[in-house]
mmCIF file of C-alpha atoms and ligand atoms in Angstrom:
data_model
loop_
_atom_site.group_PDB
_atom_site.id
_atom_site.type_symbol
_atom_site.label_atom_id
_atom_site.label_comp_id
_atom_site.label_asym_id
_atom_site.label_seq_id
_atom_site.Cartn_x
_atom_site.Cartn_y
_atom_site.Cartn_z
ATOM 1 C CA MET A 1 9.006 7.052 15.545
ATOM 2 C CA ALA A 2 12.225 8.922 14.890
ATOM 3 C CA LEU A 3 11.583 12.574 15.460
ATOM 4 C CA LYS A 4 13.854 15.567 15.773
ATOM 5 C CA SER A 5 12.928 18.960 16.922
ATOM 6 C CA VAL A 6 13.602 21.838 14.587
ATOM 7 C CA GLU A 7 13.121 25.522 14.840
ATOM 8 C CA ALA A 8 10.532 26.767 12.380
ATOM 9 C CA GLY A 9 9.854 30.465 12.416
ATOM 10 C CA GLY A 10 10.872 30.656 16.021
ATOM 11 C CA THR A 11 8.621 27.865 17.247
ATOM 12 C CA ALA A 12 9.896 24.369 17.793
ATOM 13 C CA ARG A 13 8.004 21.712 15.908
ATOM 14 C CA LYS A 14 8.390 18.004 15.529
ATOM 15 C CA GLU A 15 9.678 16.906 12.129
ATOM 16 C CA PRO A 16 10.307 13.316 10.962
ATOM 17 C CA ASP A 17 13.968 12.497 10.555
ATOM 18 C CA THR A 18 14.311 11.521 6.910
ATOM 19 C CA LYS A 19 17.513 9.668 7.645
ATOM 20 C CA MET A 20 16.202 7.532 10.480
ATOM 21 C CA SER A 21 12.751 6.247 9.540
ATOM 22 C CA GLN A 22 12.226 3.762 6.749
ATOM 23 C CA VAL A 23 9.319 5.720 5.228
ATOM 24 C CA VAL A 24 8.881 9.431 5.565
ATOM 25 C CA VAL A 25 5.980 11.392 4.106
ATOM 26 C CA LYS A 26 6.903 15.056 4.232
ATOM 27 C CA ASP A 27 4.293 17.774 3.472
ATOM 28 C CA LEU A 28 2.787 15.606 0.681
ATOM 29 C CA ARG A 29 0.089 17.473 -1.183
ATOM 30 C CA LYS A 30 -2.007 16.501 -4.158
ATOM 31 C CA SER A 31 -4.373 18.906 -5.852
ATOM 32 C CA PHE A 32 -6.600 18.286 -8.823
ATOM 33 C CA LYS A 33 -8.079 20.835 -11.133
ATOM 34 C CA ILE A 34 -11.416 20.080 -12.706
ATOM 35 C CA ASP A 35 -12.732 22.930 -14.864
ATOM 36 C CA ASP A 36 -12.227 25.921 -12.642
ATOM 37 C CA MET A 37 -12.467 23.963 -9.406
ATOM 38 C CA GLN A 38 -9.350 23.110 -7.454
ATOM 39 C CA ILE A 39 -9.538 20.115 -5.133
ATOM 40 C CA THR A 40 -6.846 19.421 -2.575
ATOM 41 C CA ALA A 41 -7.221 15.697 -2.091
ATOM 42 C CA VAL A 42 -4.244 15.449 0.253
ATOM 43 C CA ASP A 43 -3.322 18.523 2.232
ATOM 44 C CA ASP A 44 0.320 18.485 3.397
ATOM 45 C CA ALA A 45 0.408 15.053 4.996
ATOM 46 C CA ASN A 46 3.239 14.079 7.307
ATOM 47 C CA LEU A 47 4.017 10.628 8.512
ATOM 48 C CA ALA A 48 7.085 8.603 9.492
ATOM 49 C CA MET A 49 7.185 4.809 9.711
ATOM 50 C CA GLU A 50 9.794 2.444 11.006
ATOM 51 C CA LYS A 51 10.575 -0.826 9.265
ATOM 52 C CA GLY A 52 8.038 -3.451 10.276
ATOM 53 C CA GLU A 53 5.441 -0.981 11.569
ATOM 54 C CA PHE A 54 1.712 -1.591 11.002
ATOM 55 C CA ILE A 55 -0.493 1.486 10.727
ATOM 56 C CA SER A 56 -4.071 1.993 9.746
ATOM 57 C CA ILE A 57 -5.770 4.924 8.061
ATOM 58 C CA VAL A 58 -9.556 5.504 8.330
ATOM 59 C CA GLY A 59 -11.656 8.339 7.048
ATOM 60 C CA HIS A 60 -14.853 9.214 5.201
ATOM 61 C CA SER A 61 -15.285 8.555 1.523
ATOM 62 C CA GLY A 62 -13.501 11.292 -0.482
ATOM 63 C CA SER A 63 -11.192 12.280 2.403
ATOM 64 C CA GLY A 64 -8.038 11.478 0.404
ATOM 65 C CA LYS A 65 -6.977 7.993 1.584
ATOM 66 C CA THR A 66 -6.472 6.444 -1.843
ATOM 67 C CA THR A 67 -4.697 9.522 -3.134
ATOM 68 C CA LEU A 68 -2.275 9.458 -0.183
ATOM 69 C CA LEU A 69 -1.668 5.733 -0.571
ATOM 70 C CA SER A 70 -1.037 6.088 -4.309
ATOM 71 C CA MET A 71 1.652 8.713 -3.579
ATOM 72 C CA MET A 72 3.171 6.476 -0.840
ATOM 73 C CA GLY A 73 3.254 3.728 -3.471
ATOM 74 C CA ALA A 74 5.033 6.049 -5.910
ATOM 75 C CA ILE A 75 2.212 5.565 -8.422
ATOM 76 C CA VAL A 76 1.136 9.199 -8.456
ATOM 77 C CA ARG A 77 3.518 12.151 -8.190
ATOM 78 C CA PRO A 78 2.577 14.769 -5.619
ATOM 79 C CA THR A 79 1.792 18.416 -6.394
ATOM 80 C CA SER A 80 4.365 19.239 -3.690
ATOM 81 C CA GLY A 81 6.175 17.580 -0.823
ATOM 82 C CA ASN A 82 8.475 14.607 -0.587
ATOM 83 C CA LEU A 83 8.479 10.867 0.055
ATOM 84 C CA TYR A 84 11.624 9.307 1.469
ATOM 85 C CA PHE A 85 12.368 5.639 1.572
ATOM 86 C CA GLU A 86 15.437 4.708 3.650
ATOM 87 C CA GLY A 87 16.546 8.306 3.174
ATOM 88 C CA ARG A 88 16.150 8.311 -0.577
ATOM 89 C CA ASP A 89 14.043 11.154 -2.054
ATOM 90 C CA ILE A 90 11.734 9.017 -4.213
ATOM 91 C CA PHE A 91 10.062 11.664 -6.359
ATOM 92 C CA SER A 92 13.423 13.034 -7.402
ATOM 93 C CA LEU A 93 13.813 9.809 -9.445
ATOM 94 C CA ASN A 94 12.944 9.800 -13.150
ATOM 95 C CA ASP A 95 10.021 7.693 -14.307
ATOM 96 C CA ASP A 96 12.104 4.595 -15.131
ATOM 97 C CA SER A 97 13.879 4.577 -11.767
ATOM 98 C CA LEU A 98 10.550 5.219 -10.079
ATOM 99 C CA SER A 99 9.096 2.115 -11.751
ATOM 100 C CA GLU A 100 12.156 0.094 -10.646
ATOM 101 C CA TYR A 101 11.741 1.334 -7.096
ATOM 102 C CA ARG A 102 8.070 0.336 -7.145
ATOM 103 C CA ALA A 103 8.746 -3.152 -8.485
ATOM 104 C CA ALA A 104 11.516 -3.732 -5.940
ATOM 105 C CA LYS A 105 10.022 -2.306 -2.767
ATOM 106 C CA ILE A 106 6.261 -1.859 -2.989
ATOM 107 C CA GLY A 107 3.364 -4.289 -2.777
ATOM 108 C CA TYR A 108 0.098 -2.535 -3.585
ATOM 109 C CA ILE A 109 -3.408 -3.849 -3.177
ATOM 110 C CA PHE A 110 -5.745 -1.533 -5.120
ATOM 111 C CA GLN A 111 -9.136 -0.523 -3.851
ATOM 112 C CA PHE A 112 -10.879 -1.848 -6.920
ATOM 113 C CA ALA A 113 -10.351 -5.091 -8.846
ATOM 114 C CA SER A 114 -7.077 -4.795 -10.778
ATOM 115 C CA LEU A 115 -6.504 -8.265 -12.194
ATOM 116 C CA ILE A 116 -5.605 -8.557 -15.870
ATOM 117 C CA PRO A 117 -8.722 -10.210 -17.398
ATOM 118 C CA VAL A 118 -6.879 -12.207 -20.088
ATOM 119 C CA LEU A 119 -4.502 -13.816 -17.575
ATOM 120 C CA THR A 120 -5.242 -16.705 -15.217
ATOM 121 C CA ALA A 121 -4.885 -16.333 -11.453
ATOM 122 C CA LYS A 122 -1.400 -17.839 -11.570
ATOM 123 C CA GLU A 123 -0.364 -15.687 -14.510
ATOM 124 C CA ASN A 124 -1.619 -12.558 -12.737
ATOM 125 C CA LEU A 125 0.693 -13.454 -9.823
ATOM 126 C CA LEU A 126 3.648 -14.020 -12.122
ATOM 127 C CA LEU A 127 3.164 -10.726 -13.900
ATOM 128 C CA PRO A 128 4.907 -8.409 -11.382
ATOM 129 C CA THR A 129 7.902 -10.746 -11.214
ATOM 130 C CA ILE A 130 8.702 -9.819 -14.820
ATOM 131 C CA PHE A 131 9.359 -6.262 -13.687
ATOM 132 C CA ALA A 132 11.328 -7.250 -10.602
ATOM 133 C CA PRO A 133 15.012 -6.410 -10.456
ATOM 134 C CA ASN A 134 17.420 -9.276 -10.983
ATOM 135 C CA GLY A 135 17.725 -11.753 -8.118
ATOM 136 C CA LYS A 136 14.106 -11.979 -7.302
ATOM 137 C CA GLN A 137 13.215 -14.261 -10.186
ATOM 138 C CA SER A 138 14.001 -17.676 -8.693
ATOM 139 C CA GLY A 139 11.200 -19.832 -7.422
ATOM 140 C CA THR A 140 8.452 -17.522 -8.669
ATOM 141 C CA GLU A 141 6.216 -20.327 -9.917
ATOM 142 C CA LYS A 142 6.329 -22.124 -6.623
ATOM 143 C CA ARG A 143 5.743 -18.902 -4.729
ATOM 144 C CA ALA A 144 2.725 -18.176 -6.868
ATOM 145 C CA LEU A 145 1.238 -21.570 -6.092
ATOM 146 C CA ASP A 146 2.067 -21.241 -2.386
ATOM 147 C CA TYR A 147 0.423 -17.840 -2.092
ATOM 148 C CA LEU A 148 -2.659 -18.952 -4.026
ATOM 149 C CA GLU A 149 -2.918 -21.941 -1.747
ATOM 150 C CA PHE A 150 -2.507 -19.682 1.226
ATOM 151 C CA VAL A 151 -5.391 -17.432 0.227
ATOM 152 C CA GLY A 152 -7.494 -20.564 -0.261
ATOM 153 C CA LEU A 153 -7.526 -20.630 -4.085
ATOM 154 C CA LYS A 154 -5.434 -23.665 -4.839
ATOM 155 C CA ASP A 155 -8.211 -25.024 -7.073
ATOM 156 C CA LYS A 156 -8.430 -21.740 -8.998
ATOM 157 C CA ILE A 157 -4.902 -21.316 -10.236
ATOM 158 C CA ASN A 158 -5.916 -21.629 -13.893
ATOM 159 C CA ALA A 159 -9.181 -19.670 -13.538
ATOM 160 C CA TYR A 160 -9.559 -16.301 -15.290
ATOM 161 C CA PRO A 161 -10.832 -13.328 -13.248
ATOM 162 C CA TYR A 162 -14.317 -13.499 -14.763
ATOM 163 C CA GLN A 163 -14.535 -17.038 -13.385
ATOM 164 C CA LEU A 164 -13.842 -15.808 -9.828
ATOM 165 C CA SER A 165 -16.144 -14.104 -7.336
ATOM 166 C CA GLY A 166 -15.336 -10.540 -6.172
ATOM 167 C CA GLY A 167 -13.812 -11.835 -2.963
ATOM 168 C CA GLN A 168 -11.728 -14.445 -4.799
ATOM 169 C CA GLN A 169 -10.439 -11.820 -7.178
ATOM 170 C CA ARG A 170 -9.501 -9.725 -4.174
ATOM 171 C CA ARG A 171 -7.553 -12.614 -2.640
ATOM 172 C CA VAL A 172 -5.610 -13.113 -5.917
ATOM 173 C CA ALA A 173 -4.722 -9.396 -5.808
ATOM 174 C CA ILE A 174 -3.536 -9.775 -2.231
ATOM 175 C CA ALA A 175 -1.332 -12.757 -3.178
ATOM 176 C CA ARG A 176 0.035 -10.823 -6.224
ATOM 177 C CA ALA A 177 1.052 -7.874 -4.020
ATOM 178 C CA LEU A 178 3.450 -10.119 -2.172
ATOM 179 C CA MET A 179 5.059 -11.800 -5.156
ATOM 180 C CA ASN A 180 8.157 -9.530 -5.327
ATOM 181 C CA ASN A 181 8.794 -9.713 -1.538
ATOM 182 C CA PRO A 182 7.971 -6.025 -0.973
ATOM 183 C CA GLU A 183 9.325 -4.043 1.963
ATOM 184 C CA LEU A 184 6.301 -1.786 2.072
ATOM 185 C CA LEU A 185 2.824 -3.237 1.662
ATOM 186 C CA LEU A 186 0.029 -0.720 0.910
ATOM 187 C CA ALA A 187 -3.492 -2.100 1.138
ATOM 188 C CA ASP A 188 -6.501 -0.033 0.083
ATOM 189 C CA GLU A 189 -9.624 -1.557 1.593
ATOM 190 C CA PRO A 190 -8.207 -5.064 1.053
ATOM 191 C CA THR A 191 -11.026 -6.877 2.791
ATOM 192 C CA GLY A 192 -13.872 -4.723 1.447
ATOM 193 C CA ASP A 193 -15.778 -7.550 -0.275
ATOM 194 C CA LEU A 194 -14.762 -10.497 1.834
ATOM 195 C CA ASP A 195 -17.010 -12.420 4.222
ATOM 196 C CA GLU A 196 -16.192 -12.237 7.912
ATOM 197 C CA GLN A 197 -14.236 -15.462 8.110
ATOM 198 C CA THR A 198 -12.108 -14.759 4.979
ATOM 199 C CA GLU A 199 -11.549 -11.232 6.259
ATOM 200 C CA ALA A 200 -10.238 -12.579 9.562
ATOM 201 C CA GLU A 201 -7.953 -15.047 7.728
ATOM 202 C CA VAL A 202 -6.635 -12.404 5.350
ATOM 203 C CA MET A 203 -6.006 -10.035 8.293
ATOM 204 C CA GLU A 204 -4.114 -12.804 10.111
ATOM 205 C CA PHE A 205 -2.081 -13.314 6.934
ATOM 206 C CA PHE A 206 -1.228 -9.589 6.837
ATOM 207 C CA ARG A 207 -0.217 -9.614 10.466
ATOM 208 C CA LYS A 208 1.963 -12.620 9.842
ATOM 209 C CA VAL A 209 3.818 -11.104 6.917
ATOM 210 C CA ASN A 210 4.078 -7.875 8.816
ATOM 211 C CA ARG A 211 5.518 -9.606 11.929
ATOM 212 C CA ASP A 212 7.505 -12.455 10.446
ATOM 213 C CA MET A 213 8.810 -10.858 7.234
ATOM 214 C CA LYS A 214 9.053 -7.371 8.826
ATOM 215 C CA ILE A 215 7.115 -5.883 5.961
ATOM 216 C CA THR A 216 5.973 -2.378 6.781
ATOM 217 C CA PHE A 217 2.181 -2.341 6.381
ATOM 218 C CA VAL A 218 -0.330 0.417 5.776
ATOM 219 C CA LEU A 219 -3.962 -0.584 5.927
ATOM 220 C CA VAL A 220 -6.672 1.769 4.618
ATOM 221 C CA THR A 221 -10.033 0.634 5.867
ATOM 222 C CA HIS A 222 -13.550 1.727 6.739
ATOM 223 C CA ASN A 223 -13.673 -1.083 9.284
ATOM 224 C CA THR A 224 -12.856 0.543 12.606
ATOM 225 C CA ALA A 225 -12.430 -2.797 14.411
ATOM 226 C CA LEU A 226 -9.718 -3.743 11.961
ATOM 227 C CA ALA A 227 -8.133 -0.291 12.193
ATOM 228 C CA GLU A 228 -7.939 -0.716 15.994
ATOM 229 C CA THR A 229 -5.627 -3.695 15.619
ATOM 230 C CA ALA A 230 -2.880 -1.581 14.047
ATOM 231 C CA GLY A 231 0.178 -0.424 15.989
ATOM 232 C CA ARG A 232 -0.710 3.208 15.286
ATOM 233 C CA ARG A 233 -3.929 4.632 13.897
ATOM 234 C CA PHE A 234 -4.399 7.565 11.588
ATOM 235 C CA ARG A 235 -7.408 9.414 10.254
ATOM 236 C CA MET A 236 -7.952 11.358 7.085
ATOM 237 C CA SER A 237 -10.410 14.228 7.091
ATOM 238 C CA GLY A 238 -10.762 16.641 4.238
ATOM 239 C CA GLY A 239 -7.310 15.712 2.974
ATOM 240 C CA LYS A 240 -5.673 16.216 6.370
ATOM 241 C CA LEU A 241 -3.888 13.300 8.059
ATOM 242 C CA SER A 242 -3.765 13.082 11.836
ATOM 243 C CA GLU A 243 -2.685 10.422 14.291
ATOM 244 C CA ALA A 244 -5.347 9.130 16.624
ATOM 245 C CA SER A 245 -4.276 9.279 20.252
ATOM 246 C CA ALA A 246 -3.668 5.962 21.875
HETATM 247 N N1 ATP B 301 -7.661 11.750 -10.602
HETATM 248 C C1 ATP B 301 -8.467 12.621 -9.942
HETATM 249 N N2 ATP B 301 -8.890 13.714 -10.535
HETATM 250 C C2 ATP B 301 -9.705 14.616 -9.900
HETATM 251 N N3 ATP B 301 -10.097 14.438 -8.606
HETATM 252 C C3 ATP B 301 -9.679 13.331 -7.952
HETATM 253 C C4 ATP B 301 -8.850 12.349 -8.621
HETATM 254 N N4 ATP B 301 -8.610 11.372 -7.687
HETATM 255 C C5 ATP B 301 -9.254 11.733 -6.562
HETATM 256 N N5 ATP B 301 -9.865 12.888 -6.742
HETATM 257 C C6 ATP B 301 -10.706 13.608 -5.721
HETATM 258 O O1 ATP B 301 -9.910 13.704 -4.545
HETATM 259 C C7 ATP B 301 -10.698 13.436 -3.363
HETATM 260 C C8 ATP B 301 -10.091 12.294 -2.563
HETATM 261 O O2 ATP B 301 -10.308 11.083 -3.294
HETATM 262 P P1 ATP B 301 -9.811 9.665 -2.752
HETATM 263 O O3 ATP B 301 -10.034 8.672 -3.800
HETATM 264 O O4 ATP B 301 -8.380 9.830 -2.314
HETATM 265 O O5 ATP B 301 -10.730 9.462 -1.480
HETATM 266 P P2 ATP B 301 -10.863 8.195 -0.508
HETATM 267 O O6 ATP B 301 -10.645 8.700 0.901
HETATM 268 O O7 ATP B 301 -9.947 7.102 -0.949
HETATM 269 O O8 ATP B 301 -12.397 7.811 -0.665
HETATM 270 P P3 ATP B 301 -13.105 6.347 -0.568
HETATM 271 O O9 ATP B 301 -13.212 6.000 0.853
HETATM 272 O O10 ATP B 301 -14.449 6.610 -1.160
HETATM 273 O O11 ATP B 301 -12.324 5.411 -1.345
HETATM 274 C C9 ATP B 301 -12.080 13.260 -3.861
HETATM 275 O O12 ATP B 301 -12.767 14.503 -3.802
HETATM 276 C C10 ATP B 301 -11.942 12.829 -5.321
HETATM 277 O O13 ATP B 301 -12.994 13.237 -6.120
HETATM 278 MG MG1 MG B 302 -10.317 5.225 -1.703
#
């Protein structure tokens, strides 16, 4: 990790170098207000990732994992703090540019089923390519079929989500997240409802895209055995992010 030492109030502390690391999360905070209650879901998280890194994040339910991931995916704007991608201050972008950034760089696997019910499996995969910047449009049909085959759903390309099991829907969502050749893949409990064998295959797939395509990969999981396989491991607790010691 690229770190530089800075003086803060007289005491030296380690700060991620926003110019050096591919992804830098800097004091990201997200608070929600419900009635008179203020909840800080993510409490000044800091994290720096190099291109091609694989990290995992574990933590109890409600600890802020999804909220952090949705800010890293530029889906939700923070209450305060910054996200840098290759030195670019992402939340300084307007909403249109933010959407373009997301389509170009981010693959996101949502925690809960997120397929469009009126589209078939193949059409669900083709959907994000419509929003992709120019140059990524060629070969999309073939890529959709290849990815569906890879996740073991070759015979389901024309099936609608309601015709698929929970695990099959999850696999379609995984394939869809890769359609625009993302540089940062954010997976929120991607293997939550898969059987052991499919989970192992999907994880091997993730490792392969992470290794071979140098896609930076963040895995949120409750499965500590899966979390252990990451290059670096993090924990969320009460909105605070900390790195587990090796
Ligand atoms: N849109 C929202 N409005 C209000 N509160 C929210 C919102 N989203 C999340 N929260 C609250 O923020 C906290 C963190 O939620 P989050 O979904 O990030 O947890 P999580 O670690 O992903 O949990 P799980 O493991 O159950 O998925 C919770 O207390 C939740 O109720
Ligand atoms: Mg969650």
